[in-house]
mmCIF file with all atom_site columns, C-alpha atoms in Angstrom:
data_model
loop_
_atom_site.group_PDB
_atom_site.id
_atom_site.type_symbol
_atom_site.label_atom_id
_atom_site.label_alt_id
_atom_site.label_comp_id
_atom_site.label_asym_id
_atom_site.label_entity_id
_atom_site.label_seq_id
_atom_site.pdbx_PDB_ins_code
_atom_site.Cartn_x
_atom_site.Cartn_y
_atom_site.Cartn_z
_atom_site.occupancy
_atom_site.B_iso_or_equiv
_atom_site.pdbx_formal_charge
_atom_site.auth_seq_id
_atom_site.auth_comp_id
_atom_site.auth_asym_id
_atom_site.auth_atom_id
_atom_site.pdbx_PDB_model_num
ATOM 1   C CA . UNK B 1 1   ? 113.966 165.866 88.346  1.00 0.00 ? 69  UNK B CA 1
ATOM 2   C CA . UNK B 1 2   ? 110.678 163.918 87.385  1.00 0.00 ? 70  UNK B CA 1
ATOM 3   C CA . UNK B 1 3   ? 108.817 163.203 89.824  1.00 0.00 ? 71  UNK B CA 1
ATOM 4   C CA . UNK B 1 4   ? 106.996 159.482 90.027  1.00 0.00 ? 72  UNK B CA 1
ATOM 5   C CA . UNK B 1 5   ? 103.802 158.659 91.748  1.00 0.00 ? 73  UNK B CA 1
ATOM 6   C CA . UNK B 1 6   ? 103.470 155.747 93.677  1.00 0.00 ? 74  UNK B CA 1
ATOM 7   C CA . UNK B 1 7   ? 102.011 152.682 92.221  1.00 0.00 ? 75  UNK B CA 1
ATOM 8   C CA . UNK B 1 8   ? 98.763  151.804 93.918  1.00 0.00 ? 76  UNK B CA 1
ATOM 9   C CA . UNK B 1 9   ? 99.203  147.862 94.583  1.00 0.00 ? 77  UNK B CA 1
ATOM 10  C CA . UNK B 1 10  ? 96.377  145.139 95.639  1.00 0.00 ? 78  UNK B CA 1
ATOM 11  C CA . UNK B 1 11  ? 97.117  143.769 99.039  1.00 0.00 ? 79  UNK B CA 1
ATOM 12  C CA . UNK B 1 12  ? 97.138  140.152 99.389  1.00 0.00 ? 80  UNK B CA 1
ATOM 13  C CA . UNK B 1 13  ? 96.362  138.687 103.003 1.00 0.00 ? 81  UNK B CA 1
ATOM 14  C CA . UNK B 1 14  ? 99.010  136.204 103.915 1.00 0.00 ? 82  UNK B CA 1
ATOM 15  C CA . UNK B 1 15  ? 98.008  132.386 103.787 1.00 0.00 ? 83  UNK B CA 1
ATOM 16  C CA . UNK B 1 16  ? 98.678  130.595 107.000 1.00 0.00 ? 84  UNK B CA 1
ATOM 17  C CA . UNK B 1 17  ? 99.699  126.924 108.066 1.00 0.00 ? 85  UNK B CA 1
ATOM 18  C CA . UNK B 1 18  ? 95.874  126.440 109.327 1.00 0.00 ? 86  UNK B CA 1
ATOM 19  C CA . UNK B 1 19  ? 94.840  127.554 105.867 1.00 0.00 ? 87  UNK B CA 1
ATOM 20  C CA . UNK B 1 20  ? 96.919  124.477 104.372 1.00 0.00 ? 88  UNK B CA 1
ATOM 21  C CA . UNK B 1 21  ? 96.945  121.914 106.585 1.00 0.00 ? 89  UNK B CA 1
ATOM 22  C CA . UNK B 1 22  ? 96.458  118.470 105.207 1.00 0.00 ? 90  UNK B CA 1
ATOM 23  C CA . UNK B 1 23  ? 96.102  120.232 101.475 1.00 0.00 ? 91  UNK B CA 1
ATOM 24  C CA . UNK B 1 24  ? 97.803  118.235 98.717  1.00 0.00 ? 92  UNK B CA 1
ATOM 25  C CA . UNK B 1 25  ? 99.316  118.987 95.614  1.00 0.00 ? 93  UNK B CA 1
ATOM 26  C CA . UNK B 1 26  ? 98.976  118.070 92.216  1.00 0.00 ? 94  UNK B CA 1
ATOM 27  C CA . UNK B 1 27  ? 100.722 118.262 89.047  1.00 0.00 ? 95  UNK B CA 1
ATOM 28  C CA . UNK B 1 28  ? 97.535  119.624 86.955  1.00 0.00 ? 96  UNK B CA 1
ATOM 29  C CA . UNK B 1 29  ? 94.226  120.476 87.502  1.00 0.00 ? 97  UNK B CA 1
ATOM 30  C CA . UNK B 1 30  ? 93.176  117.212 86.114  1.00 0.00 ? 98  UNK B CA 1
ATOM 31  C CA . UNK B 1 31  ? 94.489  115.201 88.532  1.00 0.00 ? 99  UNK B CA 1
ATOM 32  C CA . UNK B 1 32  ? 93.043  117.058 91.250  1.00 0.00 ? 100 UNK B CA 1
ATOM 33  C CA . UNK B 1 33  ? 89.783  116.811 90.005  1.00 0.00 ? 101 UNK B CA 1
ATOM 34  C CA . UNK B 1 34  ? 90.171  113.108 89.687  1.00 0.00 ? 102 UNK B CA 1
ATOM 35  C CA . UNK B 1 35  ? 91.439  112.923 92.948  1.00 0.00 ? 103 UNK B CA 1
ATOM 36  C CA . UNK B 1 36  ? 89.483  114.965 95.420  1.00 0.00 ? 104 UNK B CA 1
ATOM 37  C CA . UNK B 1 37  ? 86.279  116.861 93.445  1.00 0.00 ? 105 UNK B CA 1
ATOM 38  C CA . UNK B 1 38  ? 82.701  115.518 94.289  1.00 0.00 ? 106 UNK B CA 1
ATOM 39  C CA . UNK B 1 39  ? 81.024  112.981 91.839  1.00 0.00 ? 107 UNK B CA 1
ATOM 40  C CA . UNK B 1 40  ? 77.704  112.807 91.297  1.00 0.00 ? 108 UNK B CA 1
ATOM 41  C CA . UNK B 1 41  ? 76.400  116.629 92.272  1.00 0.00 ? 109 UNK B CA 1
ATOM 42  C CA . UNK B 1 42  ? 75.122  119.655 90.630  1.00 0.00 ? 110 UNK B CA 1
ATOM 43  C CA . UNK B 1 43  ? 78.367  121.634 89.449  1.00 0.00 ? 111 UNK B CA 1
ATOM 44  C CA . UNK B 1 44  ? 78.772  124.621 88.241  1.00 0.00 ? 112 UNK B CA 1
ATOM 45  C CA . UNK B 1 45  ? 81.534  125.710 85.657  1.00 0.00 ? 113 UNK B CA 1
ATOM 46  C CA . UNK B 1 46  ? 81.779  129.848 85.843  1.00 0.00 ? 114 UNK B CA 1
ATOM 47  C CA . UNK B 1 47  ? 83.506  130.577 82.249  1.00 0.00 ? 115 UNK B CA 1
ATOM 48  C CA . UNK B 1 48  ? 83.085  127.824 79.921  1.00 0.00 ? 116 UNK B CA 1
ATOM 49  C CA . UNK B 1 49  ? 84.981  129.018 76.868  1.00 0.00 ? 117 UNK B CA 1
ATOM 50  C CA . UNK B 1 50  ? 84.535  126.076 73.923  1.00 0.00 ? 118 UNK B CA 1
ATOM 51  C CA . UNK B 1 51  ? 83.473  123.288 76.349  1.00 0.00 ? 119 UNK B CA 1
ATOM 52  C CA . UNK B 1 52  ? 87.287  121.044 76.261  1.00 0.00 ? 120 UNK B CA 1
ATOM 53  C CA . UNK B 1 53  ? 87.134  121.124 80.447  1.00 0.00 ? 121 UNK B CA 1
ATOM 54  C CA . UNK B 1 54  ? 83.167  121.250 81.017  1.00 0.00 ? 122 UNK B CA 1
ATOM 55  C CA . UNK B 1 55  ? 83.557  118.011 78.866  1.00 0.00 ? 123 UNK B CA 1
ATOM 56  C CA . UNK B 1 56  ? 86.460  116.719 81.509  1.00 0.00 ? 124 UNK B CA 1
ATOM 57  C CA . UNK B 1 57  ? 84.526  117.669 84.084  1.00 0.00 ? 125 UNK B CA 1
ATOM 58  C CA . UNK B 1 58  ? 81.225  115.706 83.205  1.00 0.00 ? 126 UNK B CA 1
ATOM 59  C CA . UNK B 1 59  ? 83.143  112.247 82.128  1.00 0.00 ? 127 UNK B CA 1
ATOM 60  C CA . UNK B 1 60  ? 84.851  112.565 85.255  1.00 0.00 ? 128 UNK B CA 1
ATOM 61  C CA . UNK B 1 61  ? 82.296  113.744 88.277  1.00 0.00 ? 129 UNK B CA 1
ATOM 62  C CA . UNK B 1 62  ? 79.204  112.039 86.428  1.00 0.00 ? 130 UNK B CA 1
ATOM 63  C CA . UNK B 1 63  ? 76.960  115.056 87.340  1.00 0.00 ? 131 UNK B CA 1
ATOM 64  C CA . UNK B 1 64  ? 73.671  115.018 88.581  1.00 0.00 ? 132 UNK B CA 1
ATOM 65  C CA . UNK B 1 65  ? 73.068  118.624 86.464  1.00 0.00 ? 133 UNK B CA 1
ATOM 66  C CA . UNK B 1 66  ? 75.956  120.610 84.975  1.00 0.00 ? 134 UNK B CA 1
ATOM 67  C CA . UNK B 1 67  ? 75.388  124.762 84.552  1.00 0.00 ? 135 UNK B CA 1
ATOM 68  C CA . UNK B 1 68  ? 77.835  126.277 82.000  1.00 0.00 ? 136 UNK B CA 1
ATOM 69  C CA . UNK B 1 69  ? 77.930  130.130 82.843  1.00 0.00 ? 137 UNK B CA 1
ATOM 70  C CA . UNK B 1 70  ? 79.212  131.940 80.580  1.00 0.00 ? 138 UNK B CA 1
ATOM 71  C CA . UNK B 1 71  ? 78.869  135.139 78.468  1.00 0.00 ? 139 UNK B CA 1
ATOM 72  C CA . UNK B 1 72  ? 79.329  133.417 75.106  1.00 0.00 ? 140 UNK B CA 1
ATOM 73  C CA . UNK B 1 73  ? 80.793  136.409 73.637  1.00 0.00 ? 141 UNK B CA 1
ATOM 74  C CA . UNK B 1 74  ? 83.747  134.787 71.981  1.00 0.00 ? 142 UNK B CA 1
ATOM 75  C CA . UNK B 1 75  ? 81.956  135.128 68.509  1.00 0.00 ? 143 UNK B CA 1
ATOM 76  C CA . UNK B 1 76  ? 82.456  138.890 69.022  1.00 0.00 ? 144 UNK B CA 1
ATOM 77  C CA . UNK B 1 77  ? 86.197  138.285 68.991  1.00 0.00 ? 145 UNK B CA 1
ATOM 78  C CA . UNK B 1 78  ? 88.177  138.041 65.822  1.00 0.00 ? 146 UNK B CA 1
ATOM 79  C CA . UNK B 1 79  ? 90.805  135.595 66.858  1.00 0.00 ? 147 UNK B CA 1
ATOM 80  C CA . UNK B 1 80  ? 90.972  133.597 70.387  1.00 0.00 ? 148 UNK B CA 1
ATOM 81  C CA . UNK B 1 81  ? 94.310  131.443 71.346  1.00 0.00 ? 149 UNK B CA 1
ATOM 82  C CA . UNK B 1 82  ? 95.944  132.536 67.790  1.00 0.00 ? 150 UNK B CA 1
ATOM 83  C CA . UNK B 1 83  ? 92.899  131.032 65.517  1.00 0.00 ? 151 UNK B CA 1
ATOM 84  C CA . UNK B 1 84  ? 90.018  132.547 64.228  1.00 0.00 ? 152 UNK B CA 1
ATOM 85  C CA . UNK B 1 85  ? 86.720  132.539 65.931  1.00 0.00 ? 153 UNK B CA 1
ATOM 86  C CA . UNK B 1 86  ? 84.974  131.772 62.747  1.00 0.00 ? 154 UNK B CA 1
ATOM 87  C CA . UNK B 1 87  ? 87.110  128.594 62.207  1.00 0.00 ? 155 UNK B CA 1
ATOM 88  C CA . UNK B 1 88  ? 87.238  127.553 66.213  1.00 0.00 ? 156 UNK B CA 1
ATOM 89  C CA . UNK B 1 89  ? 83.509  127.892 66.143  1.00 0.00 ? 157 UNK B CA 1
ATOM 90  C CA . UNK B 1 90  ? 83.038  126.586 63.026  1.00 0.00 ? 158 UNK B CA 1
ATOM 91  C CA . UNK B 1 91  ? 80.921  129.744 62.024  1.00 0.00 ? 159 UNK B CA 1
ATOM 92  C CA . UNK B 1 92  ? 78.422  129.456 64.646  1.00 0.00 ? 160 UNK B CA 1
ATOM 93  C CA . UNK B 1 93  ? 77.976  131.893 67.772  1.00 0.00 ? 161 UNK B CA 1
ATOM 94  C CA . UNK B 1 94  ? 79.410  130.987 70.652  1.00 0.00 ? 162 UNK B CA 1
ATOM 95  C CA . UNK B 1 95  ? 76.192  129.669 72.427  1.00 0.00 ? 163 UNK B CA 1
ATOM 96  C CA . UNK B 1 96  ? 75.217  127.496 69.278  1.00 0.00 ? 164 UNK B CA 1
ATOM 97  C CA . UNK B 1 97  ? 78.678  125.980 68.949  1.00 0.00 ? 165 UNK B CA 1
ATOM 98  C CA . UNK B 1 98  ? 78.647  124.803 73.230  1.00 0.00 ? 166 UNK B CA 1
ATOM 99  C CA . UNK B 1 99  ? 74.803  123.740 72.504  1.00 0.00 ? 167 UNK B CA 1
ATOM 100 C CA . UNK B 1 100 ? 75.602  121.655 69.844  1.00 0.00 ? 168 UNK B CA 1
ATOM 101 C CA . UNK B 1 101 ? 78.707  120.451 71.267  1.00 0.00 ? 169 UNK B CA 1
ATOM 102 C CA . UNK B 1 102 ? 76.762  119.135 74.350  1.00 0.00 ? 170 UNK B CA 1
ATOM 103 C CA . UNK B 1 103 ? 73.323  118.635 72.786  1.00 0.00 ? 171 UNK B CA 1
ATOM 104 C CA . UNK B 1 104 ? 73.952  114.938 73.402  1.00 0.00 ? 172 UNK B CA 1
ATOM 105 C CA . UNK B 1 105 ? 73.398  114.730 77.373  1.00 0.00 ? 173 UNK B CA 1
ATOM 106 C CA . UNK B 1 106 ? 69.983  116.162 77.106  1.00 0.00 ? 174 UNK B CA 1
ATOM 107 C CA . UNK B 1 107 ? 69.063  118.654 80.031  1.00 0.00 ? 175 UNK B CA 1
ATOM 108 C CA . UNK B 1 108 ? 71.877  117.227 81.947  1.00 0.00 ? 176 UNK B CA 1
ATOM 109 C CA . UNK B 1 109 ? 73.732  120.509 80.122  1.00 0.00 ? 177 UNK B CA 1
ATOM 110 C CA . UNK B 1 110 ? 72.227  123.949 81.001  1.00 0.00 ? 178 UNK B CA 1
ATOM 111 C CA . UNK B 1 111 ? 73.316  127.308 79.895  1.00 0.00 ? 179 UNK B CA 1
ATOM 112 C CA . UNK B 1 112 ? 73.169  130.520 81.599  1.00 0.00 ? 180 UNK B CA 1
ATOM 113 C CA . UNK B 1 113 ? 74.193  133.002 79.457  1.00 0.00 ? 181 UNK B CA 1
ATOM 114 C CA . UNK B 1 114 ? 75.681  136.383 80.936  1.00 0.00 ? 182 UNK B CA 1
ATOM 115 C CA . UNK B 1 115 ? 77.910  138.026 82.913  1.00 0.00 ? 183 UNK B CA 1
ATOM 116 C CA . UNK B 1 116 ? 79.138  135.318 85.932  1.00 0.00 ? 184 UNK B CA 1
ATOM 117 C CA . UNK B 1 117 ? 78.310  136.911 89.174  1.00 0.00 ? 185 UNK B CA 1
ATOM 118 C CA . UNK B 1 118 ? 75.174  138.009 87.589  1.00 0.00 ? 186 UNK B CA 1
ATOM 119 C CA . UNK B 1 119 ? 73.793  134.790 86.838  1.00 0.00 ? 187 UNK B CA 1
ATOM 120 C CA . UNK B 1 120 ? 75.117  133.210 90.025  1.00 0.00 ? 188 UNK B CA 1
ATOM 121 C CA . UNK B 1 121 ? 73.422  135.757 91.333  1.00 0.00 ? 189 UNK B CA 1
ATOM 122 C CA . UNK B 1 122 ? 70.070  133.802 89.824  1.00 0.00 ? 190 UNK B CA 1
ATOM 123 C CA . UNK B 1 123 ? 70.482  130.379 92.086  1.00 0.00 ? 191 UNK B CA 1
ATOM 124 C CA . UNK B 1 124 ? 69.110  129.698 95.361  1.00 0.00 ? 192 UNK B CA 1
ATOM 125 C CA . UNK B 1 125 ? 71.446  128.514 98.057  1.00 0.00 ? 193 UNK B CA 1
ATOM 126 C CA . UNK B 1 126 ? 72.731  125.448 98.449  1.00 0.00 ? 194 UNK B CA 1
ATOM 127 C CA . UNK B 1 127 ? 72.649  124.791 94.918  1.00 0.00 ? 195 UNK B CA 1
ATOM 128 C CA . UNK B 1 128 ? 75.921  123.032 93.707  1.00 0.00 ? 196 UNK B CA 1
ATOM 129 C CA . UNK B 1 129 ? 78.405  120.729 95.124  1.00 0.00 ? 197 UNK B CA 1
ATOM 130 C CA . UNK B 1 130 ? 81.469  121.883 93.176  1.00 0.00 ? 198 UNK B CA 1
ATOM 131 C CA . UNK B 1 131 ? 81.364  125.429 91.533  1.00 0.00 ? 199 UNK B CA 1
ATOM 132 C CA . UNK B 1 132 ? 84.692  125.686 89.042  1.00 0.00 ? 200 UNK B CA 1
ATOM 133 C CA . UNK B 1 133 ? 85.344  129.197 88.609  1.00 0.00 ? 201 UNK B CA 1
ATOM 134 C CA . UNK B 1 134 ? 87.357  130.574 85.897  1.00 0.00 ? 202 UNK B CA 1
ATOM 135 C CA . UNK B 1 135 ? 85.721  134.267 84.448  1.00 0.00 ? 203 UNK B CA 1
ATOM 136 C CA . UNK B 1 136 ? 86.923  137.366 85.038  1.00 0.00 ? 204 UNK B CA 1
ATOM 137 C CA . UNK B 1 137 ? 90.256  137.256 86.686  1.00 0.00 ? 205 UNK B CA 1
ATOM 138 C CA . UNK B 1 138 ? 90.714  141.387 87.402  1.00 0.00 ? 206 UNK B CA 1
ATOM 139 C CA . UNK B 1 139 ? 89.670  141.963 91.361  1.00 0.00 ? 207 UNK B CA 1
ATOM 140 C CA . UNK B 1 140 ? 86.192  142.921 91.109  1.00 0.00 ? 208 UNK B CA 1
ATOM 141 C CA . UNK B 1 141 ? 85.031  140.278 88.991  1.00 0.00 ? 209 UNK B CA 1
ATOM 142 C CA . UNK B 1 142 ? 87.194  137.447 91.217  1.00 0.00 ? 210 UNK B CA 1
ATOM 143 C CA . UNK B 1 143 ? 85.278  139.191 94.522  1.00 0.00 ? 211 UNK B CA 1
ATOM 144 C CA . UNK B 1 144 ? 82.183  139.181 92.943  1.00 0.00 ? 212 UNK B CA 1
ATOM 145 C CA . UNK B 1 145 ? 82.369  135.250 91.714  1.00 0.00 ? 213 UNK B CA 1
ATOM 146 C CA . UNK B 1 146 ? 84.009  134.295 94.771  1.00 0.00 ? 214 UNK B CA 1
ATOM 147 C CA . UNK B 1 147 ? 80.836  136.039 97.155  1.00 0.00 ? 215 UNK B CA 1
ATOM 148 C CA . UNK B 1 148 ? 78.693  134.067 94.746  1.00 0.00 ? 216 UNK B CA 1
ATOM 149 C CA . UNK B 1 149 ? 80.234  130.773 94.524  1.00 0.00 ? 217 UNK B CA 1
ATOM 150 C CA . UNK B 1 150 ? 80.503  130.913 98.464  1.00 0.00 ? 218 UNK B CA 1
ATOM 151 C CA . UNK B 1 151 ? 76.415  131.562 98.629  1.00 0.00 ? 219 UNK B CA 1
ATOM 152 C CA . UNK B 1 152 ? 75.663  128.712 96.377  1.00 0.00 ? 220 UNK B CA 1
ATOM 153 C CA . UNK B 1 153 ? 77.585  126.045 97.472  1.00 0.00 ? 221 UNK B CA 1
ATOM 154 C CA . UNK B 1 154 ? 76.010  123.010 99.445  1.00 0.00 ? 222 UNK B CA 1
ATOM 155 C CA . UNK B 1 155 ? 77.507  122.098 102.434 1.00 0.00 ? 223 UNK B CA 1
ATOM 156 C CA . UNK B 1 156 ? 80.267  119.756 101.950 1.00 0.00 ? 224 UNK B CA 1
ATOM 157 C CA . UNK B 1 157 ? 81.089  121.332 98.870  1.00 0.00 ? 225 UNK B CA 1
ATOM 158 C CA . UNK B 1 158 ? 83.779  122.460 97.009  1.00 0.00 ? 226 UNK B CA 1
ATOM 159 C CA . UNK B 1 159 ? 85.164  125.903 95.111  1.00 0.00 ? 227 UNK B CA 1
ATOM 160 C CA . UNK B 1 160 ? 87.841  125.648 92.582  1.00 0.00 ? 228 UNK B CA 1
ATOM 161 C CA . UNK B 1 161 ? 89.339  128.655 91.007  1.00 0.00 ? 229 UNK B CA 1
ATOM 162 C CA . UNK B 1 162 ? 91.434  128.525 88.105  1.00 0.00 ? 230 UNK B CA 1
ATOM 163 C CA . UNK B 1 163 ? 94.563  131.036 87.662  1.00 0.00 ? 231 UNK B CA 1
ATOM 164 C CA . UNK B 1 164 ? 95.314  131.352 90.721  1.00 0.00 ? 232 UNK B CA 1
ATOM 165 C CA . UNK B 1 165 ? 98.033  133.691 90.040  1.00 0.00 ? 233 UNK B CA 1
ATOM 166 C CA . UNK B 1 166 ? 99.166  137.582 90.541  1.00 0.00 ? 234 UNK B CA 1
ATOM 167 C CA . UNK B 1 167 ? 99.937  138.399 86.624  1.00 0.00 ? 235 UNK B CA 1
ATOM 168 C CA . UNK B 1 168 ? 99.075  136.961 83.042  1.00 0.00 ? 236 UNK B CA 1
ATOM 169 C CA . UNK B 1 169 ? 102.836 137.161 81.670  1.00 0.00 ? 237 UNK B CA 1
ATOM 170 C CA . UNK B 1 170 ? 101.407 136.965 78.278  1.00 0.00 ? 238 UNK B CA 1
ATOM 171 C CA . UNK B 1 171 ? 98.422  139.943 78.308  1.00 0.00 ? 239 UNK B CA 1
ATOM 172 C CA . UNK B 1 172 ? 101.024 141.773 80.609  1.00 0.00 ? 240 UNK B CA 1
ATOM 173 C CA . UNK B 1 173 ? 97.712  142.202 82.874  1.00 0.00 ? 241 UNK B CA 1
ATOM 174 C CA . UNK B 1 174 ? 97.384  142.107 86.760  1.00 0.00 ? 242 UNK B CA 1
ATOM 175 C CA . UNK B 1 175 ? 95.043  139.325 88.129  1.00 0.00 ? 243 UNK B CA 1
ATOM 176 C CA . UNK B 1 176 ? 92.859  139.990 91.157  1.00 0.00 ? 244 UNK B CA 1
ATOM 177 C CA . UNK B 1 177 ? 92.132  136.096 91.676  1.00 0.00 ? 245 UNK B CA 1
ATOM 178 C CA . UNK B 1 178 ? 94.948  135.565 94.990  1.00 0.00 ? 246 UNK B CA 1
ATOM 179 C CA . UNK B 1 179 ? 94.095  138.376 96.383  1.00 0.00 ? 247 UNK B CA 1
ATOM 180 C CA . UNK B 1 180 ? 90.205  136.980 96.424  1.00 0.00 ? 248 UNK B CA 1
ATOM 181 C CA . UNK B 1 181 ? 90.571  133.459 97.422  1.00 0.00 ? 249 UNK B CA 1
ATOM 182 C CA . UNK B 1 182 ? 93.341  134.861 100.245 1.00 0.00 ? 250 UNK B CA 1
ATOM 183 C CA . UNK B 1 183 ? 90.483  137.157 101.558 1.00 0.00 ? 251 UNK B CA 1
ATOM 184 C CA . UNK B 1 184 ? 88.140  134.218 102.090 1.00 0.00 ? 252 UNK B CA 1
ATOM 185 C CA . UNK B 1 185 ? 90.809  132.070 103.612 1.00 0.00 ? 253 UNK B CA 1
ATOM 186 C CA . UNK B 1 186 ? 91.802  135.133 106.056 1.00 0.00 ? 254 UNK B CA 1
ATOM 187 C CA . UNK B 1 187 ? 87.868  134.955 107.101 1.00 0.00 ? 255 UNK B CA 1
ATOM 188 C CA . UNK B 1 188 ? 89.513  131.602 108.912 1.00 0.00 ? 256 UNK B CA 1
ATOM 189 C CA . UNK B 1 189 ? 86.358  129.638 107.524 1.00 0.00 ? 257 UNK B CA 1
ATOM 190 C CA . UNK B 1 190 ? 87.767  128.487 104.632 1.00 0.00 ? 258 UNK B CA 1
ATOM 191 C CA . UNK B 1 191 ? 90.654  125.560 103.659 1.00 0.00 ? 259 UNK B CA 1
ATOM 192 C CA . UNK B 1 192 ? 92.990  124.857 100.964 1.00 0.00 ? 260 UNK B CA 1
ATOM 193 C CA . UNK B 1 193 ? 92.284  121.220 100.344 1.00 0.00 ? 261 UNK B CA 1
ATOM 194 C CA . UNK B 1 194 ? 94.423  120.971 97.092  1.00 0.00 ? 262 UNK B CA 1
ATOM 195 C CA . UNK B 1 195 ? 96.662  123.411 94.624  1.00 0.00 ? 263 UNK B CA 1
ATOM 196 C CA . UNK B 1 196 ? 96.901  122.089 90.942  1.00 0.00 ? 264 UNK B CA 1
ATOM 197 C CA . UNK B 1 197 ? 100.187 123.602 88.914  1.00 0.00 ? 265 UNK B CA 1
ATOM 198 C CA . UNK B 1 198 ? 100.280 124.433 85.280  1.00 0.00 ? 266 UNK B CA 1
ATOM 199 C CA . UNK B 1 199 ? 103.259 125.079 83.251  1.00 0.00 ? 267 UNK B CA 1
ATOM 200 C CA . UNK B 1 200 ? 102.887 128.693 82.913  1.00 0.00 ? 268 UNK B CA 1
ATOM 201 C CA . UNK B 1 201 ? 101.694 129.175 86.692  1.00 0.00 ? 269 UNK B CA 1
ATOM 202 C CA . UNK B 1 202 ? 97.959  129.496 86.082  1.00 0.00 ? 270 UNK B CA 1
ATOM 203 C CA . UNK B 1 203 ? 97.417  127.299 89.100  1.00 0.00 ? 271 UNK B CA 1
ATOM 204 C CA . UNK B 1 204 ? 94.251  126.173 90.594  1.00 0.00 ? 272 UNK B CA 1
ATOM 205 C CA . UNK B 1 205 ? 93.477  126.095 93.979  1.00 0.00 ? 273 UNK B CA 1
ATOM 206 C CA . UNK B 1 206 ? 90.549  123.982 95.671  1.00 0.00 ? 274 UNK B CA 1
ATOM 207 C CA . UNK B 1 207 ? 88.615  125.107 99.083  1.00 0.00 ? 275 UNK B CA 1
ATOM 208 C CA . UNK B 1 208 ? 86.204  123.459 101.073 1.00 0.00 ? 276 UNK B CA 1
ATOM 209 C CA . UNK B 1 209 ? 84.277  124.863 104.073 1.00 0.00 ? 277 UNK B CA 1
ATOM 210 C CA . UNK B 1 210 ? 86.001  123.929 107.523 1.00 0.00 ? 278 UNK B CA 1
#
């Protein structure tokens, strides 16, 4: 008889009432950021892709300084999202095509190209009021954003992480992002404050400091 080996699984620590309390939920992500994200700050968006939600985010919060951290390595790709990168980027590199698409606010907009813990890594404490993160979703990347995003947030502040789920149904792929944002609640010095859905379950969940 074939013989199976076991399947080595991420644990996920359990999220408790005091981890919810007073949390509310929203029907998208959009609506939560209307509703309960700080205006006026220094935010940080961790993966940045073309710009459409770093351009929600600024008309909505009115930032004080917005930092888009991202690789910019979708110019390396042939297609993203079913289209080509050359005609989503309108033949540009990824960098040049955000740039250009923000070059309007000034310095309000600045880049930090790389990898996203890496360049969080670069920033003093205490230096946003809302980090957004939404990079590398496998374990180690999540852990390594979610360390980072926790050392550079002001007091008062808020973390949101996008795809807040256990598997991408569509890349088949395993995401490490619960498992991270249960392991700082379970440090019982973080909150839920608000979970956004999404159609296909790539939720986003916001957390504040208690």
């Amino acid at each position: 008889m074939e013989q199976f080996m076991p399947v080595k699984r991420l644990t996920y620590p359990e999220v408790r009432s005091q981890h919810v309390q007073d949390a509310c939920l929203f029907a998208n992500r959009k609506d939560m950021i209307k509703a309960i994200a700080p205006r006026h700050g220094a935010i940080a968006e961790v993966g940045v892709a073309i710009g459409d939600f770093s351009q929600f985010l600024v008309d909505t919060l009115a930032p004080t300084e917005f930092h888009a951290i991202d690789s910019f390595e979708l110019h390396l790709l042939d297609r993203v999202w079913g289209v080509s990168t050359t005609e989503l980027l309108h033949n540009k590199t990824h960098q040049q095509f955000y740039q250009d698409r923000f070059a309007h606010y000034g310095d309000l907009i600045r880049l930090s190209p790389g990898y996203s813990h890496e360049q969080l890594a670069r920033y003093p404490a205490n230096s946003f009021d809302l980090v957004y993160v939404d990079a590398g979703h496998d374990y180690d990347d999540a852990k390594g954003d979610t360390n980072e995003a926790v050392r550079t947030l002001r007091p008062g502040g808020m973390i949101v992480f996008n795809d807040y789920t256990m598997v991408d149904p569509l890349l088949d792929s395993e995401y490490g992002v619960v498992q991270a944002v249960n392991e700082l609640l379970a440090t019982e010095e973080w909150k839920v404050v608000g979970f956004a859905l999404e159609k296909f379950m790539f939720c986003d969940i916001a957390v504040v400091h208690r």
